[in-house]
mmCIF file of C-alpha atoms in Angstrom:
data_model
loop_
_atom_site.group_PDB
_atom_site.id
_atom_site.type_symbol
_atom_site.label_atom_id
_atom_site.label_comp_id
_atom_site.label_asym_id
_atom_site.label_seq_id
_atom_site.Cartn_x
_atom_site.Cartn_y
_atom_site.Cartn_z
ATOM 1 C CA UNK Y 298 5.596 -1.611 -1.722
ATOM 2 C CA UNK Y 299 5.113 -3.982 -4.629
ATOM 3 C CA UNK Y 300 2.346 -2.442 -6.692
ATOM 4 C CA UNK Y 301 2.572 0.736 -4.274
ATOM 5 C CA UNK Y 302 4.566 3.827 -5.308
ATOM 6 C CA UNK Y 303 6.620 5.768 -2.428
ATOM 7 C CA UNK Y 304 6.922 9.062 -4.501
ATOM 8 C CA UNK Y 305 5.452 12.176 -2.873
ATOM 9 C CA UNK Y 306 3.032 14.514 -4.490
ATOM 10 C CA UNK Y 307 3.203 18.062 -3.112
ATOM 11 C CA UNK Y 308 0.400 19.597 -1.508
ATOM 12 C CA UNK Y 309 -1.349 20.957 1.802
ATOM 13 C CA UNK Y 310 -3.709 19.344 4.634
ATOM 14 C CA UNK Y 311 -7.021 20.813 2.897
ATOM 15 C CA UNK Y 312 -9.633 18.261 2.137
ATOM 16 C CA UNK Y 313 -10.398 20.098 -1.179
ATOM 17 C CA UNK Y 314 -7.616 19.908 -3.458
ATOM 18 C CA UNK Y 315 -6.398 21.696 -6.976
ATOM 19 C CA UNK Y 316 -4.106 19.695 -8.644
ATOM 20 C CA UNK Y 317 -1.679 20.664 -11.652
ATOM 21 C CA UNK Y 318 -3.124 21.308 -14.743
ATOM 22 C CA UNK Y 319 -2.168 19.716 -17.692
ATOM 23 C CA UNK Y 320 0.145 23.029 -18.731
ATOM 24 C CA UNK Y 321 1.450 23.441 -15.390
ATOM 25 C CA UNK Y 322 2.673 19.609 -14.949
ATOM 26 C CA UNK Y 323 5.004 20.426 -18.036
ATOM 27 C CA UNK Y 324 6.012 23.597 -16.865
ATOM 28 C CA UNK Y 325 6.707 22.952 -13.373
ATOM 29 C CA UNK Y 326 10.025 22.204 -12.154
ATOM 30 C CA UNK Y 327 10.462 21.030 -8.316
ATOM 31 C CA UNK Y 328 11.508 23.490 -5.993
ATOM 32 C CA UNK Y 329 14.908 21.307 -5.064
ATOM 33 C CA UNK Y 330 16.387 18.098 -5.069
ATOM 34 C CA UNK Y 331 14.971 15.291 -2.259
ATOM 35 C CA UNK Y 332 17.728 16.048 0.098
ATOM 36 C CA UNK Y 333 17.288 12.084 0.773
ATOM 37 C CA UNK Y 334 15.261 9.071 0.009
ATOM 38 C CA UNK Y 335 13.296 9.470 3.188
ATOM 39 C CA UNK Y 336 11.799 13.287 1.533
ATOM 40 C CA UNK Y 337 10.318 10.810 -1.418
ATOM 41 C CA UNK Y 338 7.973 8.741 1.055
ATOM 42 C CA UNK Y 339 4.403 9.909 0.940
ATOM 43 C CA UNK Y 340 3.961 10.991 4.682
ATOM 44 C CA UNK Y 341 7.752 12.092 5.384
ATOM 45 C CA UNK Y 342 6.099 15.026 7.160
ATOM 46 C CA UNK Y 343 3.442 13.830 9.121
ATOM 47 C CA UNK Y 344 2.183 10.225 10.095
ATOM 48 C CA UNK Y 345 5.168 8.261 9.310
ATOM 49 C CA UNK Y 346 7.761 10.844 10.492
ATOM 50 C CA UNK Y 347 8.664 8.962 13.950
ATOM 51 C CA UNK Y 348 9.049 5.598 11.792
ATOM 52 C CA UNK Y 349 11.623 7.428 9.642
ATOM 53 C CA UNK Y 350 13.473 8.610 12.204
ATOM 54 C CA UNK Y 351 13.902 5.056 13.197
ATOM 55 C CA UNK Y 352 14.929 3.821 10.092
ATOM 56 C CA UNK Y 353 17.391 6.815 9.265
ATOM 57 C CA UNK Y 354 19.007 5.560 12.437
ATOM 58 C CA UNK Y 355 18.716 1.721 11.849
ATOM 59 C CA UNK Y 356 19.991 2.135 8.191
ATOM 60 C CA UNK Y 357 23.596 3.524 8.929
ATOM 61 C CA UNK Y 358 24.244 -0.232 10.765
ATOM 62 C CA UNK Y 359 24.368 -3.885 9.716
ATOM 63 C CA UNK Y 360 21.226 -4.553 12.206
ATOM 64 C CA UNK Y 361 18.637 -6.911 11.165
ATOM 65 C CA UNK Y 362 15.164 -5.548 11.000
ATOM 66 C CA UNK Y 363 11.675 -6.881 11.051
ATOM 67 C CA UNK Y 364 9.157 -4.670 9.976
ATOM 68 C CA UNK Y 365 5.406 -5.423 10.923
ATOM 69 C CA UNK Y 366 1.732 -4.438 9.871
ATOM 70 C CA UNK Y 367 -1.177 -5.105 8.185
ATOM 71 C CA UNK Y 368 -1.456 -6.026 4.453
ATOM 72 C CA UNK Y 369 -0.982 -2.820 2.467
ATOM 73 C CA UNK Y 370 0.995 -0.866 4.856
ATOM 74 C CA UNK Y 371 3.963 0.146 2.972
ATOM 75 C CA UNK Y 372 6.794 -2.585 4.159
ATOM 76 C CA UNK Y 373 8.415 -2.972 1.301
ATOM 77 C CA UNK Y 374 8.931 0.612 1.095
ATOM 78 C CA UNK Y 375 10.674 1.325 4.316
ATOM 79 C CA UNK Y 376 12.679 -1.869 3.472
ATOM 80 C CA UNK Y 377 14.188 0.015 0.286
ATOM 81 C CA UNK Y 378 14.525 3.231 2.506
ATOM 82 C CA UNK Y 379 16.880 1.109 4.862
ATOM 83 C CA UNK Y 380 18.469 -0.353 1.966
ATOM 84 C CA UNK Y 381 18.779 3.120 0.449
ATOM 85 C CA UNK Y 382 19.832 4.920 3.395
ATOM 86 C CA UNK Y 383 22.598 2.214 4.070
ATOM 87 C CA UNK Y 384 26.445 2.111 2.893
ATOM 88 C CA UNK Y 385 24.854 -0.927 0.969
ATOM 89 C CA UNK Y 386 23.037 1.350 -1.670
ATOM 90 C CA UNK Y 387 25.375 0.983 -4.394
ATOM 91 C CA UNK Y 388 24.828 -3.130 -4.427
ATOM 92 C CA UNK Y 389 21.564 -4.918 -5.187
ATOM 93 C CA UNK Y 390 18.081 -4.846 -2.916
ATOM 94 C CA UNK Y 391 17.344 -8.448 -3.313
ATOM 95 C CA UNK Y 392 13.543 -9.153 -2.541
ATOM 96 C CA UNK Y 393 11.857 -12.760 -1.954
ATOM 97 C CA UNK Y 394 8.487 -13.361 -1.071
ATOM 98 C CA UNK Y 395 8.708 -16.417 1.078
ATOM 99 C CA UNK Y 396 4.744 -17.043 0.751
ATOM 100 C CA UNK Y 397 4.915 -17.100 -3.168
ATOM 101 C CA UNK Y 398 7.485 -19.603 -3.387
ATOM 102 C CA UNK Y 399 6.585 -23.216 -3.202
ATOM 103 C CA UNK Y 400 8.051 -24.612 0.276
ATOM 104 C CA UNK Y 401 10.156 -27.093 -1.471
ATOM 105 C CA UNK Y 402 11.407 -24.484 -3.587
ATOM 106 C CA UNK Y 403 12.607 -21.971 -1.635
ATOM 107 C CA UNK Y 404 15.545 -23.609 0.096
ATOM 108 C CA UNK Y 405 17.389 -23.617 -3.392
ATOM 109 C CA UNK Y 406 15.626 -20.364 -4.521
ATOM 110 C CA UNK Y 407 17.615 -18.941 -1.243
ATOM 111 C CA UNK Y 408 20.622 -20.569 -1.073
ATOM 112 C CA UNK Y 409 20.674 -21.969 -4.820
ATOM 113 C CA UNK Y 410 21.953 -25.539 -6.002
ATOM 114 C CA UNK Y 411 24.291 -27.581 -7.915
ATOM 115 C CA UNK Y 412 23.312 -29.111 -11.107
ATOM 116 C CA UNK Y 413 21.647 -32.777 -10.322
ATOM 117 C CA UNK Y 414 21.101 -31.830 -6.751
ATOM 118 C CA UNK Y 415 17.270 -32.867 -7.278
ATOM 119 C CA UNK Y 416 15.270 -34.291 -9.982
ATOM 120 C CA UNK Y 417 14.870 -31.548 -12.397
ATOM 121 C CA UNK Y 418 17.929 -29.640 -11.726
ATOM 122 C CA UNK Y 419 19.844 -29.778 -15.039
ATOM 123 C CA UNK Y 420 21.941 -26.625 -14.127
ATOM 124 C CA UNK Y 421 23.253 -25.113 -11.103
ATOM 125 C CA UNK Y 422 21.579 -22.443 -9.898
ATOM 126 C CA UNK Y 423 22.718 -19.078 -7.628
ATOM 127 C CA UNK Y 424 20.676 -18.395 -5.029
ATOM 128 C CA UNK Y 425 19.314 -15.293 -3.348
ATOM 129 C CA UNK Y 426 22.008 -15.045 -0.619
ATOM 130 C CA UNK Y 427 24.591 -14.830 -2.809
ATOM 131 C CA UNK Y 428 22.758 -12.221 -5.552
ATOM 132 C CA UNK Y 429 22.628 -10.209 -2.571
ATOM 133 C CA UNK Y 430 26.607 -10.548 -1.691
ATOM 134 C CA UNK Y 431 27.536 -7.047 0.050
ATOM 135 C CA UNK Y 432 23.993 -5.611 -0.492
ATOM 136 C CA UNK Y 433 20.196 -6.164 1.178
ATOM 137 C CA UNK Y 434 17.839 -8.912 1.034
ATOM 138 C CA UNK Y 435 14.185 -8.535 1.780
ATOM 139 C CA UNK Y 436 12.549 -11.436 2.994
ATOM 140 C CA UNK Y 437 8.964 -10.795 2.898
ATOM 141 C CA UNK Y 438 5.894 -13.028 4.671
ATOM 142 C CA UNK Y 439 8.471 -14.560 6.635
ATOM 143 C CA UNK Y 440 5.951 -15.819 8.852
ATOM 144 C CA UNK Y 441 5.279 -18.100 5.652
ATOM 145 C CA UNK Y 442 8.495 -19.872 5.667
ATOM 146 C CA UNK Y 443 8.647 -23.994 6.496
ATOM 147 C CA UNK Y 444 10.052 -24.282 9.662
ATOM 148 C CA UNK Y 445 12.687 -26.693 8.574
ATOM 149 C CA UNK Y 446 14.311 -23.770 6.506
ATOM 150 C CA UNK Y 447 14.394 -21.921 9.330
ATOM 151 C CA UNK Y 448 17.262 -23.065 11.357
ATOM 152 C CA UNK Y 449 18.720 -22.608 8.272
ATOM 153 C CA UNK Y 450 18.467 -18.822 8.228
ATOM 154 C CA UNK Y 451 19.247 -18.566 11.375
ATOM 155 C CA UNK Y 452 22.531 -20.396 10.591
ATOM 156 C CA UNK Y 453 22.943 -17.751 7.935
ATOM 157 C CA UNK Y 454 22.403 -14.900 10.000
ATOM 158 C CA UNK Y 455 24.424 -16.150 13.241
ATOM 159 C CA UNK Y 456 27.301 -17.545 11.455
ATOM 160 C CA UNK Y 457 27.630 -15.483 7.946
ATOM 161 C CA UNK Y 458 27.939 -18.655 6.007
ATOM 162 C CA UNK Y 459 25.523 -21.424 4.290
ATOM 163 C CA UNK Y 460 26.046 -24.439 1.162
ATOM 164 C CA UNK Y 461 23.762 -24.693 -1.906
ATOM 165 C CA UNK Y 462 21.496 -27.521 -2.235
ATOM 166 C CA UNK Y 463 23.618 -30.468 -3.042
ATOM 167 C CA UNK Y 464 27.105 -28.732 -2.313
ATOM 168 C CA UNK Y 465 29.313 -29.165 0.265
ATOM 169 C CA UNK Y 466 31.134 -26.009 0.127
ATOM 170 C CA UNK Y 467 30.496 -23.269 1.998
ATOM 171 C CA UNK Y 468 30.085 -19.788 1.014
ATOM 172 C CA UNK Y 469 30.292 -16.832 3.242
ATOM 173 C CA UNK Y 470 27.355 -14.564 2.993
ATOM 174 C CA UNK Y 471 27.945 -10.499 3.773
ATOM 175 C CA UNK Y 472 24.461 -9.810 3.028
ATOM 176 C CA UNK Y 473 21.883 -7.604 5.333
ATOM 177 C CA UNK Y 474 18.457 -9.307 5.890
ATOM 178 C CA UNK Y 475 15.882 -7.055 6.715
ATOM 179 C CA UNK Y 476 12.303 -9.173 7.166
ATOM 180 C CA UNK Y 477 8.797 -8.285 7.080
ATOM 181 C CA UNK Y 478 5.120 -9.687 7.677
ATOM 182 C CA UNK Y 479 1.650 -9.414 8.800
ATOM 183 C CA UNK Y 480 1.573 -12.239 10.918
ATOM 184 C CA UNK Y 481 1.967 -11.980 14.944
ATOM 185 C CA UNK Y 482 5.265 -14.096 14.844
ATOM 186 C CA UNK Y 483 5.112 -14.109 19.215
ATOM 187 C CA UNK Y 484 1.628 -16.143 18.722
ATOM 188 C CA UNK Y 485 3.371 -17.930 16.375
ATOM 189 C CA UNK Y 486 6.202 -18.701 18.775
ATOM 190 C CA UNK Y 487 3.392 -20.304 21.147
ATOM 191 C CA UNK Y 488 2.224 -21.725 18.871
ATOM 192 C CA UNK Y 489 5.233 -23.695 17.866
ATOM 193 C CA UNK Y 490 4.997 -22.397 14.149
ATOM 194 C CA UNK Y 491 7.662 -20.335 14.386
ATOM 195 C CA UNK Y 492 10.858 -20.867 16.091
ATOM 196 C CA UNK Y 493 11.820 -18.943 19.061
ATOM 197 C CA UNK Y 494 15.739 -18.065 18.567
ATOM 198 C CA UNK Y 495 14.838 -16.910 14.790
ATOM 199 C CA UNK Y 496 12.220 -14.760 16.044
ATOM 200 C CA UNK Y 497 14.780 -13.061 18.496
ATOM 201 C CA UNK Y 498 17.332 -12.910 15.767
ATOM 202 C CA UNK Y 499 14.862 -10.965 13.678
ATOM 203 C CA UNK Y 500 12.924 -9.006 15.646
ATOM 204 C CA UNK Y 501 16.500 -6.784 16.568
ATOM 205 C CA UNK Y 502 15.654 -3.638 15.343
ATOM 206 C CA UNK Y 503 11.027 -4.027 14.837
ATOM 207 C CA UNK Y 504 9.717 -1.386 12.624
ATOM 208 C CA UNK Y 505 5.527 -1.338 13.264
ATOM 209 C CA UNK Y 506 3.733 0.298 10.570
ATOM 210 C CA UNK Y 507 0.208 1.630 11.842
ATOM 211 C CA UNK Y 508 -2.727 0.572 9.612
ATOM 212 C CA UNK Y 509 -3.868 4.046 7.347
ATOM 213 C CA UNK Y 510 -6.926 4.501 9.518
ATOM 214 C CA UNK Y 511 -4.839 5.211 12.468
ATOM 215 C CA UNK Y 512 -2.576 7.792 9.789
ATOM 216 C CA UNK Y 513 -5.856 9.975 8.580
ATOM 217 C CA UNK Y 514 -3.736 12.490 7.864
ATOM 218 C CA UNK Y 515 -1.530 11.094 5.682
ATOM 219 C CA UNK Y 516 -4.540 10.131 3.109
ATOM 220 C CA UNK Y 517 -4.723 13.237 1.300
ATOM 221 C CA UNK Y 518 -1.309 13.140 0.142
ATOM 222 C CA UNK Y 519 -2.052 9.399 -0.990
ATOM 223 C CA UNK Y 520 -5.005 10.233 -2.886
ATOM 224 C CA UNK Y 521 -3.140 13.140 -4.635
ATOM 225 C CA UNK Y 522 -0.544 11.240 -5.571
ATOM 226 C CA UNK Y 523 -2.538 8.149 -6.741
ATOM 227 C CA UNK Y 524 -4.655 10.496 -8.755
ATOM 228 C CA UNK Y 525 -2.028 12.142 -10.316
ATOM 229 C CA UNK Y 526 -0.211 8.604 -10.882
ATOM 230 C CA UNK Y 527 -3.516 6.916 -12.237
ATOM 231 C CA UNK Y 528 -4.740 9.832 -14.445
ATOM 232 C CA UNK Y 529 -0.675 10.140 -16.103
ATOM 233 C CA UNK Y 530 -1.100 6.029 -16.811
ATOM 234 C CA UNK Y 531 -4.225 6.511 -18.370
ATOM 235 C CA UNK Y 532 -3.837 9.897 -20.106
ATOM 236 C CA UNK Y 533 -5.809 12.197 -18.362
ATOM 237 C CA UNK Y 534 -5.768 14.944 -17.071
ATOM 238 C CA UNK Y 535 -7.382 15.440 -13.781
ATOM 239 C CA UNK Y 536 -7.184 19.178 -11.686
ATOM 240 C CA UNK Y 537 -10.006 19.119 -8.693
ATOM 241 C CA UNK Y 538 -10.653 16.670 -6.123
ATOM 242 C CA UNK Y 539 -14.141 17.774 -4.513
ATOM 243 C CA UNK Y 540 -14.200 18.494 -0.603
ATOM 244 C CA UNK Y 541 -16.549 16.244 0.131
ATOM 245 C CA UNK Y 542 -14.995 13.076 -1.767
ATOM 246 C CA UNK Y 543 -11.796 13.872 0.243
ATOM 247 C CA UNK Y 544 -13.484 14.124 3.336
ATOM 248 C CA UNK Y 545 -15.067 10.533 2.667
ATOM 249 C CA UNK Y 546 -11.653 9.299 1.900
ATOM 250 C CA UNK Y 547 -10.102 10.449 4.956
ATOM 251 C CA UNK Y 548 -13.159 8.775 7.118
ATOM 252 C CA UNK Y 549 -13.091 5.437 5.661
ATOM 253 C CA UNK Y 550 -11.513 2.991 8.019
ATOM 254 C CA UNK Y 551 -9.600 1.064 4.225
ATOM 255 C CA UNK Y 552 -8.994 -2.222 5.992
ATOM 256 C CA UNK Y 553 -7.029 -3.169 2.675
ATOM 257 C CA UNK Y 554 -4.796 0.054 3.683
ATOM 258 C CA UNK Y 555 -2.518 1.723 0.982
ATOM 259 C CA UNK Y 556 -2.845 -1.099 -1.633
ATOM 260 C CA UNK Y 557 -6.883 -0.634 -1.228
ATOM 261 C CA UNK Y 558 -6.773 3.169 -1.307
ATOM 262 C CA UNK Y 559 -4.239 3.173 -4.695
ATOM 263 C CA UNK Y 560 -7.055 0.644 -6.308
ATOM 264 C CA UNK Y 561 -9.749 2.461 -5.390
ATOM 265 C CA UNK Y 562 -8.591 6.150 -6.643
ATOM 266 C CA UNK Y 563 -7.809 3.907 -10.109
ATOM 267 C CA UNK Y 564 -11.005 3.348 -10.113
ATOM 268 C CA UNK Y 565 -12.344 6.744 -9.235
ATOM 269 C CA UNK Y 566 -9.608 7.949 -12.296
ATOM 270 C CA UNK Y 567 -11.462 5.416 -14.679
ATOM 271 C CA UNK Y 568 -14.937 7.290 -13.923
ATOM 272 C CA UNK Y 569 -13.647 10.923 -14.056
ATOM 273 C CA UNK Y 570 -14.066 13.345 -16.394
ATOM 274 C CA UNK Y 571 -14.204 17.446 -17.096
ATOM 275 C CA UNK Y 572 -10.810 17.398 -14.957
ATOM 276 C CA UNK Y 573 -12.440 16.506 -11.715
ATOM 277 C CA UNK Y 574 -12.398 13.017 -9.781
ATOM 278 C CA UNK Y 575 -15.301 11.173 -9.583
ATOM 279 C CA UNK Y 576 -15.537 8.989 -6.417
ATOM 280 C CA UNK Y 577 -16.603 5.356 -7.218
ATOM 281 C CA UNK Y 578 -18.704 3.247 -4.490
ATOM 282 C CA UNK Y 579 -16.591 2.693 -1.522
ATOM 283 C CA UNK Y 580 -16.774 -1.070 -0.322
ATOM 284 C CA UNK Y 581 -18.907 -1.352 3.075
ATOM 285 C CA UNK Y 582 -19.987 2.491 3.162
ATOM 286 C CA UNK Y 583 -23.647 1.878 2.254
ATOM 287 C CA UNK Y 584 -25.449 4.217 4.548
ATOM 288 C CA UNK Y 585 -28.277 2.786 6.558
ATOM 289 C CA UNK Y 586 -31.590 2.015 5.183
ATOM 290 C CA UNK Y 587 -33.694 5.201 6.167
ATOM 291 C CA UNK Y 588 -37.304 4.200 6.968
ATOM 292 C CA UNK Y 589 -39.873 6.783 5.470
ATOM 293 C CA UNK Y 590 -42.942 6.211 7.292
ATOM 294 C CA UNK Y 591 -44.984 10.035 5.998
ATOM 295 C CA UNK Y 592 -46.056 9.313 2.347
ATOM 296 C CA UNK Y 593 -46.117 13.392 1.655
ATOM 297 C CA UNK Y 594 -42.731 13.212 2.721
ATOM 298 C CA UNK Y 595 -41.593 10.911 0.678
ATOM 299 C CA UNK Y 596 -43.476 12.375 -2.762
ATOM 300 C CA UNK Y 597 -41.239 15.130 -1.430
ATOM 301 C CA UNK Y 598 -38.112 13.721 -1.299
ATOM 302 C CA UNK Y 599 -38.625 12.286 -4.567
ATOM 303 C CA UNK Y 600 -39.693 15.285 -6.434
ATOM 304 C CA UNK Y 601 -36.289 16.939 -5.254
ATOM 305 C CA UNK Y 602 -34.376 14.229 -6.343
ATOM 306 C CA UNK Y 603 -35.933 14.087 -9.516
ATOM 307 C CA UNK Y 604 -35.716 18.182 -9.979
ATOM 308 C CA UNK Y 605 -31.767 18.056 -9.158
ATOM 309 C CA UNK Y 606 -31.528 14.514 -11.434
ATOM 310 C CA UNK Y 607 -33.047 16.721 -14.340
ATOM 311 C CA UNK Y 608 -30.957 20.340 -14.029
ATOM 312 C CA UNK Y 609 -27.858 17.978 -13.604
ATOM 313 C CA UNK Y 610 -28.503 16.277 -16.835
ATOM 314 C CA UNK Y 611 -28.667 12.412 -15.026
ATOM 315 C CA UNK Y 612 -25.236 13.163 -13.917
ATOM 316 C CA UNK Y 613 -25.151 11.943 -10.586
ATOM 317 C CA UNK Y 614 -21.151 12.938 -9.081
ATOM 318 C CA UNK Y 615 -19.133 15.498 -9.620
ATOM 319 C CA UNK Y 616 -19.529 19.392 -8.466
ATOM 320 C CA UNK Y 617 -22.029 19.878 -10.646
ATOM 321 C CA UNK Y 618 -23.577 17.068 -10.048
ATOM 322 C CA UNK Y 619 -27.282 16.034 -8.537
ATOM 323 C CA UNK Y 620 -25.724 14.803 -5.155
ATOM 324 C CA UNK Y 621 -23.718 17.933 -5.077
ATOM 325 C CA UNK Y 622 -26.658 19.933 -5.514
ATOM 326 C CA UNK Y 623 -28.571 18.207 -2.706
ATOM 327 C CA UNK Y 624 -25.924 18.153 -0.423
ATOM 328 C CA UNK Y 625 -25.628 14.753 -0.278
ATOM 329 C CA UNK Y 626 -22.576 12.252 -1.441
ATOM 330 C CA UNK Y 627 -23.146 10.371 -4.083
ATOM 331 C CA UNK Y 628 -22.981 7.127 -2.539
ATOM 332 C CA UNK Y 629 -26.110 8.143 -0.607
ATOM 333 C CA UNK Y 630 -28.023 9.591 -3.324
ATOM 334 C CA UNK Y 631 -27.640 6.462 -5.470
ATOM 335 C CA UNK Y 632 -29.071 4.238 -2.374
ATOM 336 C CA UNK Y 633 -31.985 7.124 -2.249
ATOM 337 C CA UNK Y 634 -32.788 6.395 -6.078
ATOM 338 C CA UNK Y 635 -32.837 3.180 -5.483
ATOM 339 C CA UNK Y 636 -34.892 2.875 -2.557
ATOM 340 C CA UNK Y 637 -37.520 4.980 -4.245
ATOM 341 C CA UNK Y 638 -37.498 3.509 -7.521
ATOM 342 C CA UNK Y 639 -36.055 6.283 -9.549
ATOM 343 C CA UNK Y 640 -34.373 5.279 -12.741
ATOM 344 C CA UNK Y 641 -32.887 7.449 -15.775
ATOM 345 C CA UNK Y 642 -34.756 7.763 -18.671
ATOM 346 C CA UNK Y 643 -33.930 5.144 -21.198
ATOM 347 C CA UNK Y 644 -32.345 7.824 -23.635
ATOM 348 C CA UNK Y 645 -29.632 8.897 -20.360
ATOM 349 C CA UNK Y 646 -27.116 6.703 -18.039
ATOM 350 C CA UNK Y 647 -26.965 7.569 -14.710
ATOM 351 C CA UNK Y 648 -23.092 8.550 -14.089
#
């Protein structure tokens, strides 16, 4: 999954979460080893169960797999699961991001080239298909592959052979191909931007990964895992995720999916102290402006906010912060303070 991890943190589905303390983390031993690679994937017991059943079925074959879904949904993790559950798991999983390599170099990267094949080719180069021999080749962002190269990929899939750039020697390719894209390949075929024959060859076994907003039951597990992962990497100890924070994370739409959630959790861990996870402002989640027309009511709201902030020593977040005392989300309190012109004294800093 690129920067995304695939390991699973034990935990229940309750909104309020207590993580392991530092001592428990050191002393704790797993109850049992994972039965298979699938047991290490977040969501394996809930939202992804039916997809992982498909993964388990197709992994035992050599069928070509096309994984589709929005960016950040974990397509690389599913590709790795297919490889790890297959008979090819003892060989290499070779990954190629077709969008990250310039079009003029992609053919050489995939098939290799001979010395002198083109300007600058001072040495011969072994391509990714050769490196993946008897293993698995993961072609990420396949929708960005140039049309002129697609026909050569089709030949490898059909005939299991290819030639390096600048060579007349045909090489055999015993490679299982797993491709992925966040684009609509069907529409690209209609627009003549993707070969129809290659699409149907890749689409032998399609797997669609739903966006995170349609897998809300998985979000608490992801949150627990990423909090633990980020805290460990930053040498912090976080033992509690407040209920209201977990609820807000479950309800957020996460347009960037798991990758966006992971980055958000990392920001929250940076802000966290005292063993409690502290939420950062959620992008796009600011509440609609509240118009207060009654001056008396406005004065009362201001007094209540000031009193709560003073009792919390101007700490807004956390279980003992001003937001919790007022029964508000931290972002809502921040907005109201800005709206009412409330700021901390110069010798304090708002959290």
